[in-house]
Short mmCIF file of C-alpha atoms in Angstrom, two decimals:
data_model
loop_
_atom_site.label_atom_id
_atom_site.label_comp_id
_atom_site.label_asym_id
_atom_site.label_seq_id
_atom_site.Cartn_x
_atom_site.Cartn_y
_atom_site.Cartn_z
CA MET G 1 294.58 65.34 -9.55
CA LYS G 2 296.44 68.24 -8.75
CA PRO G 3 294.39 71.36 -8.50
CA PHE G 4 296.28 73.38 -11.54
CA ILE G 5 296.03 70.46 -13.85
CA PHE G 6 292.40 70.12 -13.00
CA LEU G 7 291.69 73.81 -13.52
CA ILE G 8 293.42 73.58 -17.05
CA THR G 9 291.53 70.28 -17.78
CA TYR G 10 287.83 71.93 -16.60
CA LEU G 11 288.63 75.24 -18.76
CA ILE G 12 289.72 72.97 -21.82
CA CYS G 13 286.36 70.93 -21.50
CA THR G 14 284.26 73.96 -20.75
CA GLY G 15 285.48 76.41 -23.13
CA LEU G 16 286.51 80.15 -22.82
CA THR G 17 283.29 81.11 -21.26
CA ALA G 18 283.74 79.18 -18.23
CA ALA G 19 287.28 80.67 -18.09
CA GLU G 20 285.95 84.22 -18.28
CA ASN G 21 283.07 83.32 -15.56
CA LEU G 22 286.08 82.08 -13.31
CA LEU G 23 287.58 85.60 -13.38
CA ARG G 24 284.36 87.28 -12.69
CA HIS G 25 283.84 86.20 -9.14
CA PRO G 26 283.97 89.22 -6.73
CA GLU G 27 286.13 89.90 -3.87
CA VAL G 28 283.81 89.87 -0.66
CA VAL G 29 284.70 92.72 1.83
CA TYR G 30 283.03 94.00 4.98
CA PHE G 31 282.40 97.52 6.40
CA LYS G 32 280.75 98.85 9.46
CA SER G 33 277.43 100.73 9.39
CA GLY G 34 277.05 101.90 12.83
CA ASP G 35 277.31 99.00 15.10
CA LEU G 36 276.47 96.46 12.05
CA THR G 37 279.00 94.90 10.22
CA LEU G 38 277.60 94.79 6.30
CA GLY G 39 279.10 92.66 3.43
CA GLY G 40 279.77 93.73 -0.28
CA GLU G 41 280.68 92.55 -3.50
CA LEU G 42 284.17 94.24 -5.09
CA PHE G 43 285.22 94.18 -8.47
CA LYS G 44 288.78 95.66 -9.07
CA PRO G 45 290.59 96.25 -12.77
CA THR G 46 293.94 94.84 -12.77
CA GLY G 47 296.71 97.00 -11.44
CA SER G 48 297.24 98.94 -8.14
CA GLY G 49 295.28 101.69 -8.78
CA PRO G 50 293.87 104.28 -7.63
CA PHE G 51 291.12 103.81 -9.59
CA PRO G 52 287.65 105.79 -9.94
CA ALA G 53 284.79 103.71 -8.54
CA ILE G 54 281.01 103.14 -8.97
CA LEU G 55 278.85 102.17 -6.01
CA TRP G 56 275.83 100.17 -7.09
CA ASN G 57 272.92 100.12 -5.14
CA HIS G 58 271.22 96.81 -5.28
CA GLY G 59 267.25 96.22 -5.61
CA SER G 60 264.90 94.51 -3.31
CA ALA G 61 265.55 90.76 -4.46
CA PRO G 62 265.99 88.50 -1.47
CA GLY G 63 269.04 86.77 -0.43
CA MET G 64 271.90 86.55 -2.68
CA LEU G 65 269.86 87.01 -6.11
CA ASN G 66 271.27 90.63 -6.53
CA SER G 67 274.69 88.98 -6.78
CA GLN G 68 273.40 87.82 -10.28
CA ALA G 69 273.25 91.63 -11.37
CA SER G 70 276.76 92.45 -9.74
CA LYS G 71 278.39 89.58 -11.94
CA ILE G 72 276.97 90.77 -14.87
CA ILE G 73 277.64 94.80 -14.34
CA GLY G 74 280.85 94.67 -12.36
CA PRO G 75 283.23 93.40 -15.08
CA LEU G 76 281.86 95.74 -17.56
CA PHE G 77 282.98 98.73 -15.37
CA THR G 78 286.42 96.77 -14.49
CA ALA G 79 287.11 96.38 -18.26
CA GLN G 80 286.89 100.24 -18.34
CA GLY G 81 289.51 100.66 -15.50
CA TRP G 82 286.65 101.30 -12.90
CA ILE G 83 286.31 99.80 -9.46
CA PHE G 84 282.71 98.40 -9.10
CA PHE G 85 281.53 98.15 -5.38
CA MET G 86 277.92 96.61 -4.72
CA PRO G 87 277.40 96.77 -0.86
CA TYR G 88 274.60 94.82 0.45
CA ARG G 89 272.24 96.86 2.93
CA ARG G 90 271.36 95.11 6.09
CA GLY G 91 268.97 92.18 5.88
CA GLN G 92 270.03 91.21 2.36
CA GLY G 93 272.80 89.07 0.65
CA LEU G 94 276.05 89.08 2.69
CA SER G 95 274.34 91.31 5.34
CA SER G 96 271.36 88.95 5.81
CA GLN G 97 272.56 88.36 9.52
CA SER G 98 272.50 92.09 10.23
CA GLY G 99 268.84 93.31 10.16
CA VAL G 100 265.61 92.38 9.00
CA TYR G 101 264.92 92.10 5.07
CA ILE G 102 263.25 95.34 3.83
CA GLY G 103 260.71 93.09 1.91
CA ASP G 104 259.80 91.30 5.15
CA GLU G 105 259.09 94.35 7.02
CA ILE G 106 257.16 95.82 4.02
CA THR G 107 254.82 92.92 3.76
CA LYS G 108 254.17 92.91 7.43
CA ALA G 109 253.11 96.36 7.56
CA GLY G 110 250.95 95.73 4.84
CA LYS G 111 249.35 92.68 6.39
CA SER G 112 248.65 94.27 9.65
CA GLY G 113 247.66 97.77 8.43
CA THR G 114 247.09 99.03 4.57
CA GLU G 115 248.79 99.49 1.67
CA LYS G 116 249.51 102.98 2.78
CA ALA G 117 250.96 101.46 5.85
CA ALA G 118 253.26 99.48 3.69
CA ALA G 119 254.03 102.43 1.55
CA SER G 120 255.15 104.42 4.87
CA THR G 121 257.17 101.61 5.94
CA MET G 122 259.21 101.24 2.64
CA ILE G 123 259.80 105.14 2.55
CA ARG G 124 260.80 105.14 6.23
CA LEU G 125 263.71 102.55 5.89
CA LEU G 126 264.54 103.44 2.58
CA LYS G 127 265.63 107.09 3.55
CA GLY G 128 266.59 105.95 7.26
CA GLU G 129 268.55 102.80 7.73
CA GLN G 130 268.92 101.59 4.02
CA LEU G 131 270.44 105.26 3.43
CA ASP G 132 272.71 104.95 6.23
CA ASP G 133 273.93 101.85 4.95
CA GLN G 134 274.51 103.42 1.38
CA ILE G 135 276.39 106.16 3.12
CA ALA G 136 278.53 103.85 5.10
CA ALA G 137 279.48 101.89 2.16
CA LEU G 138 280.49 105.02 0.63
CA ASN G 139 282.75 106.17 3.37
CA TRP G 140 284.55 102.52 3.09
CA LEU G 141 285.13 103.35 -0.40
CA LYS G 142 286.66 106.53 0.09
CA GLY G 143 288.95 105.22 2.42
CA GLN G 144 290.69 102.41 0.35
CA LYS G 145 294.06 103.22 -1.21
CA PHE G 146 292.90 101.66 -4.57
CA VAL G 147 290.03 104.21 -4.97
CA GLN G 148 290.21 107.69 -6.21
CA ALA G 149 288.16 109.31 -3.58
CA LYS G 150 287.03 112.10 -5.43
CA ILE G 151 285.87 110.41 -8.26
CA ILE G 152 283.06 108.13 -7.15
CA ALA G 153 279.73 107.64 -9.18
CA VAL G 154 276.65 106.03 -7.57
CA ALA G 155 273.97 103.98 -9.61
CA GLY G 156 271.30 101.56 -8.84
CA ASN G 157 268.17 99.57 -10.01
CA SER G 158 264.49 99.32 -8.66
CA PHE G 159 264.88 100.23 -4.81
CA GLY G 160 268.43 100.98 -5.46
CA GLY G 161 267.62 103.43 -7.96
CA ILE G 162 265.48 105.11 -5.17
CA GLU G 163 268.48 104.71 -2.84
CA THR G 164 270.73 106.41 -5.73
CA ILE G 165 268.59 109.35 -5.87
CA LEU G 166 268.63 109.88 -2.09
CA GLY G 167 272.30 109.37 -1.87
CA ALA G 168 272.61 112.00 -4.44
CA ALA G 169 270.93 114.33 -2.51
CA ARG G 170 272.77 113.68 0.66
CA GLU G 171 276.48 113.15 -0.72
CA THR G 172 278.64 114.60 -3.43
CA TYR G 173 278.89 111.86 -6.17
CA CYS G 174 280.64 112.63 -9.47
CA ALA G 175 277.37 111.40 -11.38
CA ALA G 176 274.30 109.36 -10.68
CA VAL G 177 272.31 106.71 -12.45
CA ASP G 178 268.90 105.84 -11.51
CA ALA G 179 267.52 102.50 -13.49
CA SER G 180 263.95 102.14 -12.85
CA GLY G 181 263.91 103.33 -9.15
CA GLY G 182 260.31 103.47 -8.00
CA ALA G 183 258.67 101.87 -11.08
CA GLU G 184 256.90 99.47 -9.02
CA SER G 185 255.85 101.83 -6.23
CA TRP G 186 255.36 105.12 -7.82
CA ALA G 187 251.64 104.97 -8.56
CA LYS G 188 250.85 103.39 -5.10
CA ALA G 189 252.61 105.80 -2.99
CA SER G 190 252.16 109.54 -3.20
CA GLU G 191 254.86 109.99 -0.29
CA LEU G 192 257.37 108.34 -2.51
CA GLN G 193 256.68 110.71 -5.31
CA ILE G 194 257.31 113.63 -2.92
CA LEU G 195 260.32 112.16 -1.52
CA MET G 196 262.17 111.59 -4.93
CA LYS G 197 261.06 115.10 -6.40
CA ASP G 198 262.49 116.60 -3.30
CA SER G 199 265.49 114.67 -3.53
CA VAL G 200 266.33 115.28 -7.24
CA ARG G 201 265.79 119.01 -6.56
CA ASN G 202 268.24 118.80 -3.83
CA SER G 203 270.75 116.44 -5.98
CA LYS G 204 274.43 117.46 -5.64
CA SER G 205 275.26 115.04 -8.70
CA PRO G 206 273.78 115.10 -12.33
CA ILE G 207 271.61 112.15 -12.76
CA LEU G 208 270.83 109.71 -15.65
CA PHE G 209 267.44 108.04 -15.64
CA PHE G 210 266.82 105.03 -17.87
CA GLN G 211 264.19 102.21 -18.23
CA ALA G 212 262.78 100.02 -20.92
CA GLU G 213 259.68 100.73 -22.54
CA ASN G 214 257.68 98.04 -21.05
CA ASP G 215 258.99 98.39 -17.67
CA TYR G 216 256.12 98.85 -14.69
CA ASP G 217 255.79 102.89 -14.99
CA LEU G 218 257.93 105.29 -16.97
CA SER G 219 256.31 108.10 -14.84
CA PRO G 220 259.23 108.22 -12.34
CA SER G 221 261.98 109.09 -15.03
CA LYS G 222 259.87 111.25 -16.83
CA THR G 223 258.82 113.20 -13.95
CA LEU G 224 262.11 113.43 -12.22
CA SER G 225 263.97 114.21 -15.03
CA LEU G 226 261.83 117.07 -16.10
CA GLU G 227 262.03 118.31 -12.20
CA MET G 228 265.65 118.65 -12.35
CA LYS G 229 265.49 120.33 -15.61
CA SER G 230 263.02 122.61 -14.43
CA ILE G 231 265.39 124.42 -11.87
CA GLY G 232 268.34 124.09 -14.17
CA LYS G 233 270.16 120.97 -12.82
CA ILE G 234 271.71 118.44 -15.28
CA SER G 235 269.58 115.57 -16.12
CA GLU G 236 269.33 112.82 -19.18
CA MET G 237 266.63 110.26 -19.77
CA LYS G 238 266.58 107.27 -22.11
CA ILE G 239 263.74 105.10 -22.30
CA TYR G 240 264.96 101.88 -24.20
CA PRO G 241 262.88 99.52 -26.47
CA THR G 242 260.83 96.96 -25.04
CA PHE G 243 262.64 94.18 -23.54
CA GLY G 244 261.37 90.82 -23.23
CA LYS G 245 257.49 90.16 -23.18
CA SER G 246 256.22 91.37 -19.71
CA ASN G 247 256.76 94.04 -17.21
CA LYS G 248 258.68 92.05 -15.04
CA ASP G 249 261.23 91.56 -17.95
CA GLY G 250 261.24 95.35 -18.72
CA HIS G 251 262.21 95.86 -14.87
CA SER G 252 264.97 93.36 -15.36
CA PHE G 253 266.25 95.45 -18.03
CA ALA G 254 268.53 97.20 -15.39
CA TYR G 255 270.80 94.55 -15.21
CA LEU G 256 269.94 91.65 -17.81
CA GLY G 257 270.12 94.31 -20.51
CA SER G 258 273.34 95.79 -19.53
CA SER G 259 274.82 94.85 -22.90
CA ILE G 260 272.29 97.29 -24.51
CA TRP G 261 272.62 100.31 -21.91
CA PHE G 262 276.30 100.12 -20.84
CA ASN G 263 277.88 102.50 -23.49
CA ASP G 264 275.14 105.10 -22.88
CA VAL G 265 275.70 104.79 -19.13
CA PHE G 266 279.33 104.93 -18.99
CA LYS G 267 279.67 107.81 -21.51
CA PHE G 268 277.64 109.73 -18.99
CA ILE G 269 279.53 108.91 -16.17
CA ARG G 270 282.77 109.49 -17.88
CA GLU G 271 281.34 112.70 -19.15
CA HIS G 272 280.81 114.21 -15.61
CA CYS G 273 283.36 112.39 -13.61
CA GLU G 274 286.23 112.25 -16.08
CA PRO G 275 285.66 115.49 -18.44
CA ASN G 276 288.99 115.63 -19.43
CA ALA G 277 289.77 111.92 -20.09
CA GLN G 278 290.56 110.81 -23.75
#
């Protein structure tokens, strides 16, 4: 059977949802971070652009699991005329051959030392090489002709939420969105609390914090939002109703609950990135 006829037959047999899914596969791109070559998933709206863009910092899930999130969230942004770019930091996903997986390094530190040693390793990597990878991805994005380099927002979930805050303190994004950043580690790592508080105080971007009510810990969003407001910086916080039945389910709200939070998040981003948009 010819490929085109096979495709049409497949779509007829499997329905519209399958057809939509075929259009939701990202373009795989590569960029440099120092001497390393890293990969990322890119979703683009139809047309030649240039388009505003959002850089999404993935969480700590191993392998290609974060691709599940990008394929859910990416099309929501492209439908609004925005580029969605999820770069894989070293050791994960498309960049798994370019470094050691951060989860393995944290586990190793914990086994050979203490919980504090594991936390210190996590913080060292997140504010060091992992942040370098985020900034390298941002610079790649700015260099693309189809991107409006002055309208780039940043967002992320879990470890990616922490990365978002660190990135907003170092670079000038038009807006930032932290989904559940530090929720699993906040109570165990006082160093992380200090780092994140310092970062939001130095943020160059307005930040929206959001979590589901049954996430592991709501303290990060509540504390960091107040920290920003206490010094007159723009911050918003949204705590959504319980999602699923467990803390793990609540933590997954950052991507599985995107149909619930997307309008609020996009409104915040557009308000600060495209204030004159109609």
